[in-house]
Amino acid sequence: MKQRNSLLLPLAGIGLGGWALSRLIRHLRLGAAQGYFEGKVVVITGASRGIGRALAHAFAAQGANLVLAARNERQLLDVAAECEAITPSIRALVVPTDVTVEAQLENLVNTALERLGRIDILVNNAGIIQGGEFVALGRESVRKQVEVNLLAVMRLTQLALPAMLSQGEGHIVNMASAAGRHTVPYFVTYGTTKHGLIGFSEGLRRELAGTGVRVLSVNPGFTESDVVAAIRDTLRRMGFKILSPEYVARRTLEAIILQQPEVNIGLLETVGGWGSALFPRITDLFWRIVPPPDFAEKAAQQRTE
Ligand SMILES: NC(=O)c1ccc[n+]([C@@H]2O[C@H](COP(=O)([O-])OP(=O)(O)OC[C@H]3O[C@@H](n4cnc5c(N)ncnc54)[C@H](OP(=O)(O)O)[C@@H]3O)[C@@H](O)[C@H]2O)c1
């Protein structure tokens, strides 16, 4: 017993030292990459609000030129003006786009290439969530969530990739979710699309190795936006911390610089992802015991279109 205790301290020291060293290296690498985004062309879908808007602000602050896409042109124009106010030397183009319409996806890529000459970073961020009992959700809701969250991402990536491959460099950034590692009940379809998106990122990353085009999957936990509006208080009562879109945006930019394949954001959700893979029975039990009785009802109110 005494011998075990005497080993514990040096092991803890090595662990802590390793962690501190990795933080220092991360800090130095980020410091050395100052100016990384300057002049780069970044296409962001779902840029009209929430995480997409925060990403646009963060890229603008780093001097990137932006192509902002979503359906709501009025909101996109506001975001473009905010970005140009952050860094007046950048260009922020607005391209109203419904990501479920093929011709509009083609127009988005063509406009970026014609007006700005290249696409350095494609952020597939547009997404919707529609909660409720799976059995009652209906065909249309399932189809739409799969179409926006998964099929549109795959198609837009196909359209943007040739330019990146001929440039010999580029980043595909897919805004997945912690729900892509751990599906929450009553959000089964949403979680399924995000599992698909992580799988897509993983396979494409391996397929593109050596081409100079990198693929990053961003998996945030619950983040302040319309996506959590109806369940925010319930989640807080269950112990979840709601992240800010600005924090998610910062971690995304850092992950691009550090060429990470995947970034998991939010402690409880990240642990939940590992738990779901390693201890499925325990995580199943969590969802039977922890949510309040009105969880299903609240989930059904959680709907973005
Ligand atoms: N908030 C969270 O807790 C959380 C956590 C993990 C991952 N995420 C993911 O993060 C991404 C952004 O979500 P958010 O939280 O910022 O939600 P949000 O505030 O609801 O923003 C969603 C964005 O997607 C756009 N969009 C929706 N349908 C579209 C379509 N058919 N065509 C083009 N754009 C469309 C919306 O713009 P228009 O309505 O103007 O088209 C909006 O800009 C999503 O992929 C979401 O799944 C969110």
Short mmCIF file of C-alpha atoms and ligand atoms in Angstrom, two decimals:
data_model
loop_
_atom_site.label_atom_id
_atom_site.label_comp_id
_atom_site.label_asym_id
_atom_site.label_seq_id
_atom_site.Cartn_x
_atom_site.Cartn_y
_atom_site.Cartn_z
CA MET A 1 0.00 0.00 0.00
CA LYS A 2 2.82 2.34 1.02
CA GLN A 3 4.70 1.46 -2.22
CA ARG A 4 1.59 2.26 -4.31
CA ASN A 5 1.26 5.64 -2.63
CA SER A 6 4.90 6.44 -3.28
CA LEU A 7 4.33 5.74 -7.01
CA LEU A 8 1.22 7.85 -7.21
CA LEU A 9 2.95 11.19 -6.66
CA PRO A 10 5.59 10.84 -9.43
CA LEU A 11 2.90 9.56 -11.83
CA ALA A 12 0.68 12.54 -11.07
CA GLY A 13 3.72 14.80 -11.55
CA ILE A 14 4.48 13.24 -14.97
CA GLY A 15 0.83 13.60 -16.00
CA LEU A 16 0.65 17.23 -14.92
CA GLY A 17 4.02 18.01 -16.50
CA GLY A 18 2.92 16.39 -19.78
CA TRP A 19 -0.29 18.38 -19.79
CA ALA A 20 1.54 21.67 -19.06
CA LEU A 21 4.08 20.92 -21.81
CA SER A 22 1.33 20.17 -24.36
CA ARG A 23 -0.42 23.46 -23.43
CA LEU A 24 2.86 25.34 -23.85
CA ILE A 25 3.53 23.77 -27.28
CA ARG A 26 -0.06 24.57 -28.34
CA HIS A 27 0.38 28.18 -27.18
CA LEU A 28 3.70 28.53 -29.05
CA ARG A 29 2.29 26.99 -32.26
CA LEU A 30 -0.70 29.33 -32.18
CA GLY A 31 1.60 32.30 -31.51
CA ALA A 32 3.84 31.33 -34.44
CA ALA A 33 0.81 31.17 -36.75
CA GLN A 34 -0.05 34.87 -36.41
CA GLY A 35 -1.48 36.09 -39.74
CA TYR A 36 -2.44 32.54 -40.82
CA PHE A 37 -5.90 33.59 -42.03
CA GLU A 38 -4.91 36.94 -43.55
CA GLY A 39 -6.16 37.23 -47.14
CA LYS A 40 -7.58 33.69 -47.15
CA VAL A 41 -11.01 33.10 -48.71
CA VAL A 42 -13.46 31.50 -46.30
CA VAL A 43 -16.92 30.29 -47.36
CA ILE A 44 -19.30 29.87 -44.40
CA THR A 45 -22.79 28.37 -44.67
CA GLY A 46 -25.33 29.22 -41.98
CA ALA A 47 -23.53 32.54 -41.51
CA SER A 48 -26.67 34.58 -40.77
CA ARG A 49 -26.79 33.89 -37.01
CA GLY A 50 -25.54 31.74 -34.13
CA ILE A 51 -22.24 29.91 -34.50
CA GLY A 52 -21.91 30.86 -38.19
CA ARG A 53 -22.12 34.57 -37.36
CA ALA A 54 -19.51 34.15 -34.59
CA LEU A 55 -17.25 32.29 -37.03
CA ALA A 56 -17.60 35.11 -39.55
CA HIS A 57 -16.60 37.66 -36.89
CA ALA A 58 -13.61 35.55 -35.80
CA PHE A 59 -12.32 35.04 -39.36
CA ALA A 60 -12.84 38.75 -40.11
CA ALA A 61 -10.82 39.71 -37.04
CA GLN A 62 -7.97 37.59 -38.47
CA GLY A 63 -8.11 39.38 -41.85
CA ALA A 64 -9.85 36.68 -43.91
CA ASN A 65 -12.12 37.49 -46.86
CA LEU A 66 -15.56 36.00 -46.45
CA VAL A 67 -18.32 34.50 -48.54
CA LEU A 68 -21.39 34.40 -46.32
CA ALA A 69 -24.22 32.01 -47.18
CA ALA A 70 -27.66 31.32 -45.67
CA ARG A 71 -31.26 31.93 -46.76
CA ASN A 72 -31.92 35.18 -44.88
CA GLU A 73 -30.29 37.90 -47.00
CA ARG A 74 -31.14 40.71 -44.57
CA GLN A 75 -29.30 39.00 -41.69
CA LEU A 76 -26.37 38.12 -43.96
CA LEU A 77 -25.99 41.78 -44.98
CA ASP A 78 -25.90 42.75 -41.29
CA VAL A 79 -23.21 40.12 -40.59
CA ALA A 80 -21.19 41.31 -43.62
CA ALA A 81 -21.33 44.90 -42.35
CA GLU A 82 -20.27 43.75 -38.85
CA CYS A 83 -17.31 41.85 -40.36
CA GLU A 84 -16.18 44.82 -42.46
CA ALA A 85 -16.43 47.02 -39.38
CA ILE A 86 -14.15 44.60 -37.49
CA THR A 87 -11.50 44.70 -40.26
CA PRO A 88 -12.24 47.32 -42.93
CA SER A 89 -9.64 45.93 -45.39
CA ILE A 90 -11.44 42.59 -45.89
CA ARG A 91 -14.19 41.74 -48.36
CA ALA A 92 -17.38 40.11 -47.12
CA LEU A 93 -19.62 38.83 -49.94
CA VAL A 94 -23.21 37.86 -49.31
CA VAL A 95 -24.56 34.96 -51.37
CA PRO A 96 -28.14 34.05 -50.37
CA THR A 97 -28.21 30.26 -50.51
CA ASP A 98 -30.56 27.46 -49.59
CA VAL A 99 -28.14 24.57 -49.15
CA THR A 100 -30.81 22.07 -50.20
CA VAL A 101 -31.01 23.55 -53.72
CA GLU A 102 -28.34 22.24 -56.11
CA ALA A 103 -28.31 25.33 -58.36
CA GLN A 104 -27.78 27.58 -55.33
CA LEU A 105 -24.86 25.48 -54.10
CA GLU A 106 -23.29 25.70 -57.57
CA ASN A 107 -23.87 29.47 -57.56
CA LEU A 108 -22.19 29.76 -54.12
CA VAL A 109 -19.01 28.02 -55.26
CA ASN A 110 -18.92 29.77 -58.64
CA THR A 111 -19.42 33.22 -57.06
CA ALA A 112 -16.61 32.63 -54.56
CA LEU A 113 -14.23 31.48 -57.31
CA GLU A 114 -15.21 34.19 -59.82
CA ARG A 115 -15.20 37.11 -57.34
CA LEU A 116 -12.38 36.08 -54.97
CA GLY A 117 -10.36 33.66 -57.10
CA ARG A 118 -10.13 30.70 -54.73
CA ILE A 119 -11.62 28.91 -51.75
CA ASP A 120 -9.16 28.27 -48.93
CA ILE A 121 -11.62 27.21 -46.25
CA LEU A 122 -15.14 25.85 -46.58
CA VAL A 123 -17.07 25.84 -43.31
CA ASN A 124 -20.13 23.59 -43.61
CA ASN A 125 -21.99 25.08 -40.69
CA ALA A 126 -25.67 25.35 -41.75
CA GLY A 127 -27.83 22.98 -39.77
CA ILE A 128 -31.29 22.46 -38.31
CA ILE A 129 -32.69 20.50 -35.37
CA GLN A 130 -36.21 19.16 -34.90
CA GLY A 131 -36.85 17.27 -31.68
CA GLY A 132 -39.64 15.02 -30.46
CA GLU A 133 -40.46 11.32 -30.26
CA PHE A 134 -38.97 9.61 -33.29
CA VAL A 135 -42.13 7.62 -33.92
CA ALA A 136 -44.14 10.84 -34.19
CA LEU A 137 -41.62 12.92 -36.12
CA GLY A 138 -42.87 12.03 -39.57
CA ARG A 139 -41.20 11.57 -42.93
CA GLU A 140 -40.75 15.24 -43.83
CA SER A 141 -38.83 16.18 -40.69
CA VAL A 142 -36.46 13.24 -41.07
CA ARG A 143 -35.91 14.03 -44.75
CA LYS A 144 -35.26 17.71 -44.13
CA GLN A 145 -32.78 17.22 -41.28
CA VAL A 146 -30.83 14.64 -43.29
CA GLU A 147 -30.91 16.91 -46.34
CA VAL A 148 -29.65 20.07 -44.61
CA ASN A 149 -27.28 18.54 -42.05
CA LEU A 150 -25.71 15.81 -44.15
CA LEU A 151 -26.55 15.62 -47.86
CA ALA A 152 -26.00 19.35 -48.48
CA VAL A 153 -22.62 19.21 -46.71
CA MET A 154 -21.50 16.28 -48.85
CA ARG A 155 -22.66 17.93 -52.07
CA LEU A 156 -21.16 21.37 -51.33
CA THR A 157 -17.87 19.69 -50.42
CA GLN A 158 -17.94 17.84 -53.76
CA LEU A 159 -18.43 21.16 -55.56
CA ALA A 160 -15.67 23.03 -53.69
CA LEU A 161 -13.08 20.23 -53.68
CA PRO A 162 -11.83 20.46 -57.31
CA ALA A 163 -10.66 24.06 -56.75
CA MET A 164 -8.92 23.11 -53.49
CA LEU A 165 -7.28 20.06 -55.07
CA SER A 166 -5.92 22.11 -57.96
CA GLN A 167 -4.65 24.73 -55.46
CA GLY A 168 -2.96 21.86 -53.57
CA GLU A 169 -4.30 23.17 -50.28
CA GLY A 170 -7.50 23.87 -48.43
CA HIS A 171 -9.60 23.11 -45.38
CA ILE A 172 -13.03 21.50 -45.22
CA VAL A 173 -14.53 22.26 -41.81
CA ASN A 174 -17.67 20.35 -40.88
CA MET A 175 -19.72 21.66 -37.97
CA ALA A 176 -20.87 18.35 -36.52
CA SER A 177 -21.81 18.07 -32.85
CA ALA A 178 -21.17 16.21 -29.61
CA ALA A 179 -24.49 14.59 -30.62
CA GLY A 180 -22.50 12.92 -33.39
CA ARG A 181 -20.74 10.88 -30.73
CA HIS A 182 -23.61 10.49 -28.30
CA THR A 183 -27.19 10.67 -29.57
CA VAL A 184 -29.64 12.31 -27.21
CA PRO A 185 -33.11 10.70 -26.97
CA TYR A 186 -35.88 12.70 -28.66
CA PHE A 187 -33.19 14.16 -30.96
CA VAL A 188 -32.57 10.87 -32.73
CA THR A 189 -32.67 12.18 -36.30
CA TYR A 190 -30.43 15.15 -35.51
CA GLY A 191 -27.90 12.88 -33.75
CA THR A 192 -28.01 10.46 -36.68
CA THR A 193 -27.14 13.24 -39.16
CA LYS A 194 -24.25 14.36 -36.97
CA HIS A 195 -22.92 10.79 -36.61
CA GLY A 196 -23.05 10.67 -40.41
CA LEU A 197 -21.20 13.96 -40.67
CA ILE A 198 -18.40 12.78 -38.38
CA GLY A 199 -18.15 9.57 -40.43
CA PHE A 200 -18.02 11.63 -43.63
CA SER A 201 -15.25 13.85 -42.20
CA GLU A 202 -13.25 10.85 -41.01
CA GLY A 203 -13.38 8.98 -44.32
CA LEU A 204 -12.76 12.04 -46.48
CA ARG A 205 -9.81 13.07 -44.30
CA ARG A 206 -8.20 9.68 -44.91
CA GLU A 207 -9.01 9.75 -48.63
CA LEU A 208 -7.49 13.23 -49.08
CA ALA A 209 -4.32 12.56 -47.06
CA GLY A 210 -1.32 13.89 -48.97
CA THR A 211 -3.34 16.21 -51.24
CA GLY A 212 -2.89 19.29 -49.05
CA VAL A 213 -6.63 19.45 -48.36
CA ARG A 214 -7.45 18.88 -44.71
CA VAL A 215 -10.75 17.90 -43.14
CA LEU A 216 -11.78 18.96 -39.66
CA SER A 217 -14.81 17.83 -37.70
CA VAL A 218 -15.92 20.31 -35.03
CA ASN A 219 -18.06 18.65 -32.35
CA PRO A 220 -19.41 21.25 -29.92
CA GLY A 221 -21.63 20.56 -26.97
CA PHE A 222 -24.76 22.61 -26.30
CA THR A 223 -24.17 26.16 -27.52
CA GLU A 224 -26.24 29.31 -27.06
CA SER A 225 -28.37 29.74 -30.22
CA ASP A 226 -31.83 28.98 -31.60
CA VAL A 227 -30.80 25.31 -31.55
CA VAL A 228 -31.16 25.11 -27.75
CA ALA A 229 -33.83 27.80 -27.17
CA ALA A 230 -36.59 25.49 -25.89
CA ILE A 231 -34.38 23.15 -23.84
CA ARG A 232 -31.75 25.56 -22.47
CA ASP A 233 -33.12 25.66 -18.91
CA THR A 234 -33.71 21.92 -18.82
CA LEU A 235 -30.13 21.29 -19.93
CA ARG A 236 -28.76 23.65 -17.29
CA ARG A 237 -30.77 21.82 -14.61
CA MET A 238 -29.21 18.56 -15.82
CA GLY A 239 -25.74 20.03 -15.24
CA PHE A 240 -24.80 21.00 -18.79
CA LYS A 241 -22.93 24.23 -19.36
CA ILE A 242 -24.14 26.16 -22.41
CA LEU A 243 -21.15 27.25 -24.50
CA SER A 244 -20.93 30.61 -26.22
CA PRO A 245 -20.81 30.72 -30.06
CA GLU A 246 -17.71 32.92 -29.74
CA TYR A 247 -15.90 30.19 -27.79
CA VAL A 248 -16.86 27.56 -30.39
CA ALA A 249 -15.61 29.89 -33.14
CA ARG A 250 -12.28 30.48 -31.38
CA ARG A 251 -11.71 26.76 -30.85
CA THR A 252 -12.58 26.12 -34.52
CA LEU A 253 -10.01 28.62 -35.81
CA GLU A 254 -7.38 27.21 -33.45
CA ALA A 255 -8.12 23.67 -34.64
CA ILE A 256 -7.67 24.76 -38.28
CA ILE A 257 -4.28 26.31 -37.49
CA LEU A 258 -3.18 23.26 -35.50
CA GLN A 259 -4.39 20.96 -38.32
CA GLN A 260 -6.41 18.89 -35.87
CA PRO A 261 -8.59 16.18 -37.43
CA GLU A 262 -11.31 16.69 -34.85
CA VAL A 263 -12.10 19.04 -31.99
CA ASN A 264 -14.52 18.15 -29.19
CA ILE A 265 -15.82 21.17 -27.28
CA GLY A 266 -17.59 20.96 -23.90
CA LEU A 267 -16.34 18.75 -21.08
CA LEU A 268 -19.49 16.82 -20.11
CA GLU A 269 -20.48 16.22 -23.73
CA THR A 270 -16.96 15.04 -24.66
CA VAL A 271 -16.91 12.62 -21.73
CA GLY A 272 -20.42 11.57 -22.78
CA GLY A 273 -19.12 10.71 -26.25
CA TRP A 274 -16.44 8.39 -24.84
CA GLY A 275 -18.96 6.99 -22.36
CA SER A 276 -21.41 6.16 -25.13
CA ALA A 277 -18.74 4.24 -27.06
CA LEU A 278 -17.16 2.46 -24.08
CA PHE A 279 -20.05 2.06 -21.61
CA PRO A 280 -23.32 2.16 -23.60
CA ARG A 281 -25.37 0.57 -20.81
CA ILE A 282 -24.26 3.22 -18.31
CA THR A 283 -25.05 6.08 -20.68
CA ASP A 284 -28.43 4.50 -21.47
CA LEU A 285 -29.08 4.48 -17.72
CA PHE A 286 -28.10 8.16 -17.49
CA TRP A 287 -30.83 9.05 -20.01
CA ARG A 288 -33.40 6.96 -18.10
CA ILE A 289 -32.63 8.52 -14.72
CA VAL A 290 -31.34 12.08 -15.15
CA PRO A 291 -33.68 13.99 -17.53
CA PRO A 292 -36.70 15.65 -15.91
CA PRO A 293 -40.15 14.15 -16.69
CA ASP A 294 -40.95 16.92 -19.19
CA PHE A 295 -37.79 16.34 -21.27
CA ALA A 296 -39.67 14.74 -24.19
CA GLU A 297 -42.23 17.56 -24.22
CA LYS A 298 -39.51 20.25 -24.22
CA ALA A 299 -37.60 18.40 -26.94
CA ALA A 300 -40.69 18.42 -29.14
CA GLN A 301 -40.79 22.23 -28.82
CA GLN A 302 -37.18 22.47 -30.02
CA ARG A 303 -37.44 23.10 -33.72
CA THR A 304 -35.48 25.14 -36.24
CA GLU A 305 -36.47 25.13 -39.90
N1 LIG B 1 -26.23 25.31 -30.82
C1 LIG B 1 -25.81 24.10 -30.46
O1 LIG B 1 -26.04 23.63 -29.33
C2 LIG B 1 -25.00 23.28 -31.42
C3 LIG B 1 -24.19 22.27 -30.89
C4 LIG B 1 -23.45 21.49 -31.76
C5 LIG B 1 -23.48 21.72 -33.13
N2 LIG B 1 -24.29 22.72 -33.62
C6 LIG B 1 -24.31 22.91 -35.06
O2 LIG B 1 -23.81 24.18 -35.36
C7 LIG B 1 -24.36 24.63 -36.61
C8 LIG B 1 -24.90 26.05 -36.44
O3 LIG B 1 -25.98 25.98 -35.52
P1 LIG B 1 -26.40 27.19 -34.59
O4 LIG B 1 -26.42 26.67 -33.21
O5 LIG B 1 -25.63 28.40 -34.89
O6 LIG B 1 -27.93 27.32 -35.05
P2 LIG B 1 -28.77 28.55 -35.64
O7 LIG B 1 -28.53 29.76 -34.85
O8 LIG B 1 -30.15 28.02 -35.77
O9 LIG B 1 -28.13 28.76 -37.09
C9 LIG B 1 -28.36 27.86 -38.13
C10 LIG B 1 -27.84 28.48 -39.41
O10 LIG B 1 -28.08 27.55 -40.49
C11 LIG B 1 -28.71 28.25 -41.53
N3 LIG B 1 -29.56 27.35 -42.31
C12 LIG B 1 -30.55 26.52 -41.86
N4 LIG B 1 -31.13 25.89 -42.89
C13 LIG B 1 -30.51 26.33 -44.02
C14 LIG B 1 -30.66 26.06 -45.39
N5 LIG B 1 -31.59 25.20 -45.86
N6 LIG B 1 -29.84 26.68 -46.26
C15 LIG B 1 -28.91 27.54 -45.83
N7 LIG B 1 -28.71 27.85 -44.55
C16 LIG B 1 -29.50 27.24 -43.64
C17 LIG B 1 -29.51 29.37 -40.87
O11 LIG B 1 -29.68 30.47 -41.75
P3 LIG B 1 -31.04 30.84 -42.53
O12 LIG B 1 -32.19 30.50 -41.64
O13 LIG B 1 -30.88 32.30 -42.80
O14 LIG B 1 -30.99 30.03 -43.78
C18 LIG B 1 -28.54 29.77 -39.75
O15 LIG B 1 -27.62 30.69 -40.23
C19 LIG B 1 -25.42 23.61 -36.98
O16 LIG B 1 -24.90 22.70 -37.93
C20 LIG B 1 -25.70 22.90 -35.67
O17 LIG B 1 -26.17 21.59 -35.87
C21 LIG B 1 -25.02 23.50 -32.79
#
